Coordinates of C-alpha atoms and ligand atoms in Angstrom, one line a residue:
X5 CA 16.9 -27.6 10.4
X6 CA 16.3 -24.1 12.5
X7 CA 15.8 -20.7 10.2
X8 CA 16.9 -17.8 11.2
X9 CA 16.5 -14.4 9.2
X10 CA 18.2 -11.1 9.4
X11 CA 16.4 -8.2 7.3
X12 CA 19.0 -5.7 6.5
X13 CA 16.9 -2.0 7.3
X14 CA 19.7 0.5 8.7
X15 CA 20.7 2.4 5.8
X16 CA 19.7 6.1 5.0
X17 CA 18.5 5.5 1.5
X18 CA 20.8 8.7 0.2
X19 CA 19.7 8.4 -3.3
X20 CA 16.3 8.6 -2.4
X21 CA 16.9 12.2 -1.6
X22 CA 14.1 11.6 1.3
X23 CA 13.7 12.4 4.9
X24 CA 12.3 8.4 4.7
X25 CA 14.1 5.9 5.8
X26 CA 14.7 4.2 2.5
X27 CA 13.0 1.0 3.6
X28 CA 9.7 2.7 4.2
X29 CA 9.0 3.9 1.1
X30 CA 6.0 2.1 0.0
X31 CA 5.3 -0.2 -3.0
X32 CA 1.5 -1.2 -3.5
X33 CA 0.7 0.7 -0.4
X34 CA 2.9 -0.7 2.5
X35 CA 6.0 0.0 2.6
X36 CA 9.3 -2.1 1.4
X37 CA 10.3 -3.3 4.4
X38 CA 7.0 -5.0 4.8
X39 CA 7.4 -6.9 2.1
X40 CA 10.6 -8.2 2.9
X41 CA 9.2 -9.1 6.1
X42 CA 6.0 -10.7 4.4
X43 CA 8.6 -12.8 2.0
X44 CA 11.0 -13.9 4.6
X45 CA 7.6 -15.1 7.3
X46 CA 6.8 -17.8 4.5
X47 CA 10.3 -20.0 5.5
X48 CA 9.1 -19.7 9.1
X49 CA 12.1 -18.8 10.8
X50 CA 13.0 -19.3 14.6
X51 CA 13.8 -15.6 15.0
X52 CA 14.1 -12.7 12.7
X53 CA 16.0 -9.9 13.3
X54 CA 16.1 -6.4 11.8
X55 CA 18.7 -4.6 11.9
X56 CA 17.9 -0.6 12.1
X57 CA 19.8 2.4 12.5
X58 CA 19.1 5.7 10.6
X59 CA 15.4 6.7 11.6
X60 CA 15.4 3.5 13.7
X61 CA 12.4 4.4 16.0
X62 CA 10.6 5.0 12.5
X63 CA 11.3 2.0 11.5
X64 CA 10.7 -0.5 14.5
X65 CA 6.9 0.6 14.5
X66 CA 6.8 -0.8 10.9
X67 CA 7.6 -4.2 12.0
X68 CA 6.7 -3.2 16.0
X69 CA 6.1 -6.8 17.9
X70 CA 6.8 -9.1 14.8
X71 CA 10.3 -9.3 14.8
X72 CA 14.1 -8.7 17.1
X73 CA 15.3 -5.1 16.6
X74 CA 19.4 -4.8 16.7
X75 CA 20.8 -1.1 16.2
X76 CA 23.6 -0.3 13.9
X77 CA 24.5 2.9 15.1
X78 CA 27.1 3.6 12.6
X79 CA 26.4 2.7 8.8
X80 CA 29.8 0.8 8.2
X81 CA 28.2 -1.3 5.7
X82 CA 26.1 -4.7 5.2
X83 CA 28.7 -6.6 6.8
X84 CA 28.6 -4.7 10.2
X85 CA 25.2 -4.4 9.9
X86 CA 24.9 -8.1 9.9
X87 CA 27.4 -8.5 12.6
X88 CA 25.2 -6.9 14.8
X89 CA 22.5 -9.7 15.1
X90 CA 25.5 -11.3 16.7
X91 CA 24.3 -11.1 20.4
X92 CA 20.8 -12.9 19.0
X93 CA 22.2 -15.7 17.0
X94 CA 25.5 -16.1 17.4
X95 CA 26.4 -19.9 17.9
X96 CA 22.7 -21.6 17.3
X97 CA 22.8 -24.4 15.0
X98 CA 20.8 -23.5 12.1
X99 CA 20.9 -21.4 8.6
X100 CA 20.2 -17.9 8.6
X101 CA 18.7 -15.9 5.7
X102 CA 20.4 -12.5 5.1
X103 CA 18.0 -10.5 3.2
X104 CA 18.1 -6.6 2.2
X105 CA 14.9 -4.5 3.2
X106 CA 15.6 -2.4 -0.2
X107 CA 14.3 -5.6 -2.6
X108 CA 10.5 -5.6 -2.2
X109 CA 9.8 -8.2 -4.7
X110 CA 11.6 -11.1 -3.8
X111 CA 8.6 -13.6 -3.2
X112 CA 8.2 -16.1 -0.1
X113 CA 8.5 -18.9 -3.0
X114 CA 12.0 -18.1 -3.8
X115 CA 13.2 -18.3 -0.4
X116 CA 11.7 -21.1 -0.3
X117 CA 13.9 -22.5 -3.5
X118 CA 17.1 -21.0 -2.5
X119 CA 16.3 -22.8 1.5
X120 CA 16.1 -26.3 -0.2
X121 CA 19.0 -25.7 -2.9
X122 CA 20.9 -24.4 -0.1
X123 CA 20.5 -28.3 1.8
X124 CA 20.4 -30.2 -1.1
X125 CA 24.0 -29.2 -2.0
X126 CA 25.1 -28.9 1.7
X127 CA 26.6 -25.9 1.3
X128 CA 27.6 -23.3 4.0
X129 CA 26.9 -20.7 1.8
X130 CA 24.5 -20.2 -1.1
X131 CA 23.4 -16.8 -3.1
X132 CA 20.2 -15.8 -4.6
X133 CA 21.4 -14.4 -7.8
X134 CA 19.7 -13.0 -10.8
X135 CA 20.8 -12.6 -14.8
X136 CA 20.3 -9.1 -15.4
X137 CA 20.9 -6.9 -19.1
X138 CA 21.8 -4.3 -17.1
X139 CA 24.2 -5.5 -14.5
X140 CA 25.2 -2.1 -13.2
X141 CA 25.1 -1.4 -9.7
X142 CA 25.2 -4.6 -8.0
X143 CA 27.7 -6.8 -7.5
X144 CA 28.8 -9.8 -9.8
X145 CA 29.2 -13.1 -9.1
X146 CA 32.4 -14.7 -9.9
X147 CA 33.1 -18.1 -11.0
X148 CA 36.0 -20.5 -12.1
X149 CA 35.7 -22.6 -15.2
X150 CA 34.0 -25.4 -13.6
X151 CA 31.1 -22.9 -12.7
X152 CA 32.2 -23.1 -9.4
X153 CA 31.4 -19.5 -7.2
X154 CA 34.4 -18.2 -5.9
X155 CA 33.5 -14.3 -5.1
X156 CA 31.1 -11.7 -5.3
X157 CA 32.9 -8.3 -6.1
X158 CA 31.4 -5.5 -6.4
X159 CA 30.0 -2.8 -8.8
X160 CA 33.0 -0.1 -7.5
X161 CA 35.6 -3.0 -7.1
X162 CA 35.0 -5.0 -10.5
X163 CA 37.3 -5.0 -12.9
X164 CA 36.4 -4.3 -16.3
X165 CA 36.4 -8.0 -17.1
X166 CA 34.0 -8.4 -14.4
X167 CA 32.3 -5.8 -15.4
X168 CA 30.7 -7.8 -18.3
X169 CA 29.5 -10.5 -15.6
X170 CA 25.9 -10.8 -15.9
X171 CA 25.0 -12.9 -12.8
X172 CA 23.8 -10.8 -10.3
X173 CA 24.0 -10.6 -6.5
X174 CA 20.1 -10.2 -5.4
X175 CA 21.7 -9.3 -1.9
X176 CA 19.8 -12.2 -0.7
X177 CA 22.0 -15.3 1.1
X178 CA 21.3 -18.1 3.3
X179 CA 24.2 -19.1 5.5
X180 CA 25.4 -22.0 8.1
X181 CA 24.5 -19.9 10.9
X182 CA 27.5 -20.4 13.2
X183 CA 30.3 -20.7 10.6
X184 CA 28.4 -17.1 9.2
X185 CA 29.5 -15.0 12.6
X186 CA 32.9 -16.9 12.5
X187 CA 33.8 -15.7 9.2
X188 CA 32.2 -12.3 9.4
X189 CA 35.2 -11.5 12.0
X190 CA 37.7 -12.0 9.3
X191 CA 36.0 -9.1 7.0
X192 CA 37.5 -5.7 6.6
X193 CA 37.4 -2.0 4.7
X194 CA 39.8 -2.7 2.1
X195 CA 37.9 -1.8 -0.7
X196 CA 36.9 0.8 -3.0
X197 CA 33.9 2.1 -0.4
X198 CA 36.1 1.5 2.8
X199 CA 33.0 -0.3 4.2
X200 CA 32.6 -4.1 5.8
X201 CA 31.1 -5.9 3.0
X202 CA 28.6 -9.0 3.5
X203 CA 29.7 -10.2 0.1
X204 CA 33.6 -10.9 1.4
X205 CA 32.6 -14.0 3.9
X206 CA 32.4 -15.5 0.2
X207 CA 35.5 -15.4 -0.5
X208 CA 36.4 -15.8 2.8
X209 CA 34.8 -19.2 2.9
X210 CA 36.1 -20.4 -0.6
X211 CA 39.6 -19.7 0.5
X212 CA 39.1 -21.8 3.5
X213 CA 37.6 -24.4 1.0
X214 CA 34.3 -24.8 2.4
X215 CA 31.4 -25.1 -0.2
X216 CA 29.5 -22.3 -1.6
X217 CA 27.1 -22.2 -4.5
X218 CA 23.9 -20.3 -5.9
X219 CA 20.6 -20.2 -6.7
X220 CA 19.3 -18.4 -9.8
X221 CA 16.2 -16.5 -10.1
X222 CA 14.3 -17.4 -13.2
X223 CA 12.8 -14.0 -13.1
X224 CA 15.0 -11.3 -12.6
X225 CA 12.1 -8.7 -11.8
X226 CA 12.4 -10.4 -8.6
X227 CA 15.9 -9.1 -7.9
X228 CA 15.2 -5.6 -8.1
X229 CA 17.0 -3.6 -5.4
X230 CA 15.6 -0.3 -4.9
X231 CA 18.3 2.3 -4.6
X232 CA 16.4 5.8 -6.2
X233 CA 12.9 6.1 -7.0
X234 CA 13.5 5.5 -10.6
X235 CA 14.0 1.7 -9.5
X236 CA 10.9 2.6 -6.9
X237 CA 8.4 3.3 -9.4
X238 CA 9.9 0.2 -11.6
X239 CA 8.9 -2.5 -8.4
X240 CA 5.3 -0.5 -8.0
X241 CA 4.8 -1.2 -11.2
X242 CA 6.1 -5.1 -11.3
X243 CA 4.1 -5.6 -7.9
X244 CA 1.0 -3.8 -9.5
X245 CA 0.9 -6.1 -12.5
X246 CA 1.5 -9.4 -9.9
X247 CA -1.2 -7.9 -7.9
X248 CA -3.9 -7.1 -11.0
X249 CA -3.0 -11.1 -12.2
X250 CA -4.0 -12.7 -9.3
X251 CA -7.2 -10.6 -9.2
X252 CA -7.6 -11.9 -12.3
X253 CA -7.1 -15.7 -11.8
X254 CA -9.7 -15.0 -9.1
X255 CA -12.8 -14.0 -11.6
X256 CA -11.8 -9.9 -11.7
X257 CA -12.8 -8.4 -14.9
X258 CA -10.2 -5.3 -16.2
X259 CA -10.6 -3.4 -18.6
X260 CA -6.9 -1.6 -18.4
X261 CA -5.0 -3.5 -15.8
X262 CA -1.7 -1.5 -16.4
X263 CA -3.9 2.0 -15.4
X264 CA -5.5 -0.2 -12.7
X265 CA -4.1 0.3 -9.1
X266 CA -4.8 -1.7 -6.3
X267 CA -2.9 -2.2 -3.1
X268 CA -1.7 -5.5 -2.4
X269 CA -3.7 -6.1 0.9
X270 CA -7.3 -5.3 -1.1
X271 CA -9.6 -8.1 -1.5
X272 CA -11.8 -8.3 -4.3
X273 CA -14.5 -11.0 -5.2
X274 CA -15.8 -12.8 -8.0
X275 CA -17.4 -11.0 -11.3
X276 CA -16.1 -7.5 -10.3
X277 CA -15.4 -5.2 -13.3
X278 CA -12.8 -2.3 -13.4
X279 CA -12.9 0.2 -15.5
X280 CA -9.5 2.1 -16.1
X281 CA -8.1 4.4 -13.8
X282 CA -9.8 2.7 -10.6
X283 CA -7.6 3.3 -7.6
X284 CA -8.3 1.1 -4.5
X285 CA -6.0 1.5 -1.3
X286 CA -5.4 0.4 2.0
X287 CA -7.2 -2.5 3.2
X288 CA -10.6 -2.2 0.9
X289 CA -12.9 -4.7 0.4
X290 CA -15.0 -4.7 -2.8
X291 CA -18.3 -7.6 -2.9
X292 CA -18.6 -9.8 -6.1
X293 CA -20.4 -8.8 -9.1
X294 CA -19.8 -4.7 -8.4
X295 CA -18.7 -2.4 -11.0
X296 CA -16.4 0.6 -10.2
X297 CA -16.3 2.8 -13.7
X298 CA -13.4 5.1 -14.6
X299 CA -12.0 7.5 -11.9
X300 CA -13.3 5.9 -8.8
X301 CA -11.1 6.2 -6.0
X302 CA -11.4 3.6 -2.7
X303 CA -9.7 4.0 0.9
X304 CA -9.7 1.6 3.4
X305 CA -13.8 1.3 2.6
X306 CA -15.7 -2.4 2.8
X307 CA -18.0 -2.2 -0.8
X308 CA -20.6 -4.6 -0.8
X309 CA -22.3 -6.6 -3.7
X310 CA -23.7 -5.8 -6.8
X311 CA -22.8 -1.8 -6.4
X312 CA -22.0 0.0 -8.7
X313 CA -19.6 3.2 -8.2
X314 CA -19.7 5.6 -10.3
X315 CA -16.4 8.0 -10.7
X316 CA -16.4 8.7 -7.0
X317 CA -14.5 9.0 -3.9
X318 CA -15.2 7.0 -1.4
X319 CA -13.0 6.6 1.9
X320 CA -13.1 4.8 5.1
X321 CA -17.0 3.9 5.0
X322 CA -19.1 0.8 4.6
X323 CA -21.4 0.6 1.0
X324 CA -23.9 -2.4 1.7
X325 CA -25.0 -4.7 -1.4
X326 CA -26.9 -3.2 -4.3
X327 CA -25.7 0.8 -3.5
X328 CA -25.5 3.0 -6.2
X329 CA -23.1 5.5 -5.6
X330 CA -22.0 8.3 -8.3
X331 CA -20.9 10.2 -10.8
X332 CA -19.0 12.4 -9.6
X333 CA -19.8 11.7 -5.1
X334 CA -17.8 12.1 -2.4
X335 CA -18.3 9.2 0.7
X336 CA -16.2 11.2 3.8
X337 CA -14.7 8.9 6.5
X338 CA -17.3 7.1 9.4
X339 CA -20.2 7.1 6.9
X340 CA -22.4 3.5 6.3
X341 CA -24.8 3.3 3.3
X342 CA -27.2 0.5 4.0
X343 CA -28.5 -1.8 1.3
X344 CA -29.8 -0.4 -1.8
X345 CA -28.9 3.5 -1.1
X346 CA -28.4 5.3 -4.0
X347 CA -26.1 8.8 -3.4
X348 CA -26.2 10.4 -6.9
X349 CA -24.3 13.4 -8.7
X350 CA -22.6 15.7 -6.5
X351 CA -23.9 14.5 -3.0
X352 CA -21.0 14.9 -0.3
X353 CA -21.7 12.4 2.5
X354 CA -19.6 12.5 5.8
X355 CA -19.3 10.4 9.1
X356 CA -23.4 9.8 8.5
X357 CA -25.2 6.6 8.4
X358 CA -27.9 6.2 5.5
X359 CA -30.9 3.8 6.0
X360 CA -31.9 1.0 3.4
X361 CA -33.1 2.8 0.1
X362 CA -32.8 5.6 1.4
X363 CA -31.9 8.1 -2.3
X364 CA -29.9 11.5 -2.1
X365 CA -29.5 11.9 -6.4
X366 CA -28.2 15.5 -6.4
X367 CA -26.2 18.4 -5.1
X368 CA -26.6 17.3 -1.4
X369 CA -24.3 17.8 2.0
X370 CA -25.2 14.8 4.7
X371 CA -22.7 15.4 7.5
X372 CA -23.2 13.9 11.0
X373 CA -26.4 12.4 10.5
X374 CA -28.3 9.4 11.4
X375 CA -30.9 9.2 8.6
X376 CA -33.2 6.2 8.2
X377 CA -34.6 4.1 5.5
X378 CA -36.7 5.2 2.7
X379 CA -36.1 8.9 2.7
X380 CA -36.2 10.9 -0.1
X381 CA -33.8 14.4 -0.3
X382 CA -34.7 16.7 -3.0
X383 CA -31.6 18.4 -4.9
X384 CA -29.9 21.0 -2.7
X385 CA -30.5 19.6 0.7
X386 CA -27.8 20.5 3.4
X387 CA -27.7 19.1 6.9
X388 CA -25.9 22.2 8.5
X389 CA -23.7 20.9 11.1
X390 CA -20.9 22.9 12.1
X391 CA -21.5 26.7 13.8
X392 CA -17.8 26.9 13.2
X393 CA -16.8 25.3 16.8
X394 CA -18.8 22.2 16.8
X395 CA -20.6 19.5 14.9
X396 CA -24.1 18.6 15.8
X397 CA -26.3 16.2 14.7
X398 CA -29.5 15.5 12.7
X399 CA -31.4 12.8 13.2
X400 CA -33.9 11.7 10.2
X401 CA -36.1 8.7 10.7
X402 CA -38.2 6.4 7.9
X403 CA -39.8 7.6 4.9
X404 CA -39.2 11.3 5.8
X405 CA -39.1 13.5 2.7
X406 CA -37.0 16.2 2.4
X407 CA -37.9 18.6 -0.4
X408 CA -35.0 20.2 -2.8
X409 CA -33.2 23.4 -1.1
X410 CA -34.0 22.3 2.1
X411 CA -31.2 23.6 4.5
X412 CA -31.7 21.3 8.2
X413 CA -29.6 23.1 11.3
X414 CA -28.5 20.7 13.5
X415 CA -29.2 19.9 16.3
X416 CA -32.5 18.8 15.1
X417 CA -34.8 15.7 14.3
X418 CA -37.0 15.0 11.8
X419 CA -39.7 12.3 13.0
X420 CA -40.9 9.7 11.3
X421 CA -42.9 9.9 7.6
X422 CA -42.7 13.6 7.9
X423 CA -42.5 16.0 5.0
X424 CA -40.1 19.5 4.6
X425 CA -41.6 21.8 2.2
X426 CA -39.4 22.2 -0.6
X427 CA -37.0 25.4 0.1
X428 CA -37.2 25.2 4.1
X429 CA -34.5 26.2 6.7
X430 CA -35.8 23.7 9.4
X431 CA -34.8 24.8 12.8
X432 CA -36.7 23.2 15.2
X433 CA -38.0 19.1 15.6
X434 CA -40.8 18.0 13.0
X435 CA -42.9 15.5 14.7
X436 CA -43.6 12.4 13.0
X437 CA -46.4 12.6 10.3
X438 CA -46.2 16.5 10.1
X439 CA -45.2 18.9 7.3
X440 CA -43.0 21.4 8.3
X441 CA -43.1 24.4 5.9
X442 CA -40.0 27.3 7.0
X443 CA -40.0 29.5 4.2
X444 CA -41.3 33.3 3.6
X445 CA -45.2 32.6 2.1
X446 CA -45.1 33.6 -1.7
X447 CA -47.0 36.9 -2.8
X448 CA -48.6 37.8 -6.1
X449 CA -48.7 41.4 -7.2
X450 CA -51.1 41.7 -9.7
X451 CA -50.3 43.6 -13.3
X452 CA -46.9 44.4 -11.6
X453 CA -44.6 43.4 -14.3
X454 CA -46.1 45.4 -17.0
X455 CA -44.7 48.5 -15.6
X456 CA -41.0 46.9 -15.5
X457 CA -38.8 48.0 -18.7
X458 CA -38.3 43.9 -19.9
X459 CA -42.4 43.5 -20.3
X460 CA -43.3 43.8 -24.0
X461 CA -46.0 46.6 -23.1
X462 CA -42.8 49.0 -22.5
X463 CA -40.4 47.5 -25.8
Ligands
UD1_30 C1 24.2 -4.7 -2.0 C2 25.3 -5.7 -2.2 C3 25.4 -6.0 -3.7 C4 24.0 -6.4 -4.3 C5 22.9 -5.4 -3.9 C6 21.6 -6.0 -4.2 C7 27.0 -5.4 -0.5 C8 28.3 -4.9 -0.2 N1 26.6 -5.2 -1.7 O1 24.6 -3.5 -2.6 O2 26.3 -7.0 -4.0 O3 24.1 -6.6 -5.7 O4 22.9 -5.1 -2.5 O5 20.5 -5.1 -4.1 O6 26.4 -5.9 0.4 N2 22.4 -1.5 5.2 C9 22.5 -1.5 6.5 N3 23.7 -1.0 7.1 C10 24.7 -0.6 6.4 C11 24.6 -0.6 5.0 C12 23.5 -1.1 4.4 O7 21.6 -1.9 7.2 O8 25.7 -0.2 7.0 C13 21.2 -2.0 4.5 C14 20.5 -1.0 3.7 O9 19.5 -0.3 4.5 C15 19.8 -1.8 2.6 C16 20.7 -3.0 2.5 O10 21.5 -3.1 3.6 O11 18.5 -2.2 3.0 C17 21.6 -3.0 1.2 O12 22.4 -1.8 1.3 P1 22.8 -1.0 0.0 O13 23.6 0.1 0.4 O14 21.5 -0.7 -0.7 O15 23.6 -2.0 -0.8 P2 23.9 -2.0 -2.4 O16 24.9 -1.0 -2.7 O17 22.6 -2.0 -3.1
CA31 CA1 20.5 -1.7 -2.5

């Protein structure tokens, strides 16, 4: 049979006290809607639609291209909101997932469960439902003696009988598609919110004696709906510790997975090791066999194999196999470090490329350069490339060696196998195979310090 989904993304998000659109807060480093979107692809549906309102510009380019976009002008309440994929789906034959863009952790799997309960019991409506401890907050679903559901009533509406209910509305429901836009006419405001509810067609449909059931989650994690960003911070961390386990299955190595956070769109192979308190975002890659130790911090950079980082930043750059980068070094954005680099202590290097073997090991700026393979910089070296209007560039070819303290103003290129004089401010080309010496010569003064109050002739 034909899927349809409708992801529920018009609400502000109040309790989030955000400018935000609720849904686009992120978990694991894209935001919730995402996931919701990533969950509900897995069930293939014929056409999604997302339902947007408050920020809803904000929140098309999310989802821009891979899914329908109905407005809901007017927050009136889940109900309304799911009236409004009307014009798309009224009238095909099919089943519709409703889905919230507030529960980030429902997985793909589930849907898939609930899908196949849902046509197994031919029912025209089932739930995704959850046992919780701590029921508060959502609404409860109702049954009769037979375990049969009758309603879903919610948190504000429950009595205090209800109130004990355990079993959990996830917010999640598959429906008969066209029997879904016939009963959501019947829905009104009568309740303790004054807003159209999604939960009534229930009722509605029990009362008109057509079958409903639903599913239960064996986890409950899974239900989480994100309201505040107490709950926010609860699904990072459930999503983190999914994420860090699959690493694991793969051949990862952590050392403290709970103070170990990777986004979920990172890929990882075999025989890494993590120290504690690695970060890696965005869409990182990091090559088997590499070690990243305690404070090292990845954005959106491809690591090769068999590096090893050492508590250091590195962010939107390329590390080829076998670099040593670290402690305590900063990679900028646009930089590439070919195989077998090493960038040592305190080395800054931005938007430069670095030939093979090529070793920086201390206190060194590279910034807008094109340096080639087997150059050695001495301790202190500084490409100067910004006159405070523009950047220029430096050009260093093969083998060149750059002695420590050496400060190179760009525009300038040093050929190849040439030599800087430690202590040099180079402002001019060095041809290959030259030394190029741009310091004050050194003079001796002869007996000089004898007549200078720290010699031991005048104590
Ligand atoms: C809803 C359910 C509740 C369930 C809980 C699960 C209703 C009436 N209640 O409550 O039974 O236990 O989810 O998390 O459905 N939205 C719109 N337009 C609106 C209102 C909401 O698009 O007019 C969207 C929100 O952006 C959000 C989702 O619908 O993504 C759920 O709305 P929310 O207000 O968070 O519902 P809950 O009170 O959590
Ligand atoms: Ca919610």
């Amino acid at each position: 049979m034909t899927n349809y989904a409708i992801i529920l993304a018009a609400g502000k998000g109040t309790r989030m006290k955000s400018d935000l659109p609720k849904v686009l807060h992120q978990v694991a480093g894209i935001s919730m809607l995402e996931h919701v979107f990533r969950s509900v692809s897995s069930i293939e549906p014929a056409k999604t639609v997302t339902v947007v309102g408050h920020k809803a510009d904000l929140v098309e380019q999310v989802l821009s291209g891979q899914t329908e976009f109905v407005r809901q002008t007017e927050q009136l309440g889940t109900g309304h909101a799911v009236r409004m994929a009307e014009p798309v789906l009224a009238g095909l034959p099919g089943q519709t997932l409703v889905i919230a863009g507030d529960t980030p952790l429902i997985t793909g799997d589930s849907l898939k469960h609930l899908i196949d309960f849902h046509i197994n019991h031919k029912n025209v409506a089932t739930i995704l439902t959850a046992e919780a401890d701590n029921p508060f907050g959502y609404g409860r679903i109702v049954r009769n003696q037979h375990g049969e559901v009758l309603k879903i009533v919610e948190q504000k509406d429950a009595s205090d009988f209800e109130q004990q209910i355990k079993e959990i509305n996830t917010g999640t429901y598959i429906f008969d598609n066209e029997r879904l836009f016939e009963a959501l006419k019947k829905i009104n405001t009568d309740n303790a919110q004054g807003e159209y509810y999604i939960t009534d067609v229930i009722g509605i449909f029990r009362e008109n004696g057509e079958k409903v059931g639903a599913y239960t989650l064996a986890d409950f994690d899974e239900s989480l709906g994100v309201n505040d960003r107490v709950a926010l911070a609860t699904a990072e961390g459930v999503m983190r510790r999914r994420i860090n386990q699959a690493h694991m299955v793969n051949g990862v190595s952590f050392v403290h997975p709970e103070a170990t956070y990777i986004d979920i769109d990172v890929e990882i192979g075999p025989e890494v090791q993590l120290e504690a308190n690695v970060t890696i975002k965005g869409k990182s890659k990091i090559g088997a066999q590499s070690v990243l130790t305690n404070g090292t911090y990845i954005v959106d950079a491809v690591i090769g194999e068999r590096t090893v980082i050492t508590n250091s930043m590195i962010e939107e750059s390329t590390v080829a196999d076998g670099v040593t980068v670290g402690p305590y070094a900063h990679i900028r954005p646009g930089s590439s470090l070919a195989k077998d680099v090493h960038v040592g202590n305190f080395v800054e290097v931005k938007g430069s490329s670095i030939g093979e073997n090529t070793k920086a090991g201390h206190l060194t700026y590279i910034g807008n350069a094109e340096v080639g393979a087997n150059v050695n910089f001495g301790a202190g070296t500084i490409t100067v490339n910004y006159d405070g209007q523009k950047k220029y560039k430096t050009v260093i070819g093969d083998n060149v060696f750059v002695g420590s303290n050496s400060t190179i103003i760009a525009p300038v290129e040093l050929g190849d196998n040439s030599l800087v004089g430690a202590g040099s401010t180079i402002t001019k080309d060095v041809p290959a195979d030259a030394i190029a010496l741009g310091r004050g010569r050194q003079i001796n003064k002869e007996d000089y310090a004898k007549r200078l109050p720290h010699h031991p002739a005048n104590q």
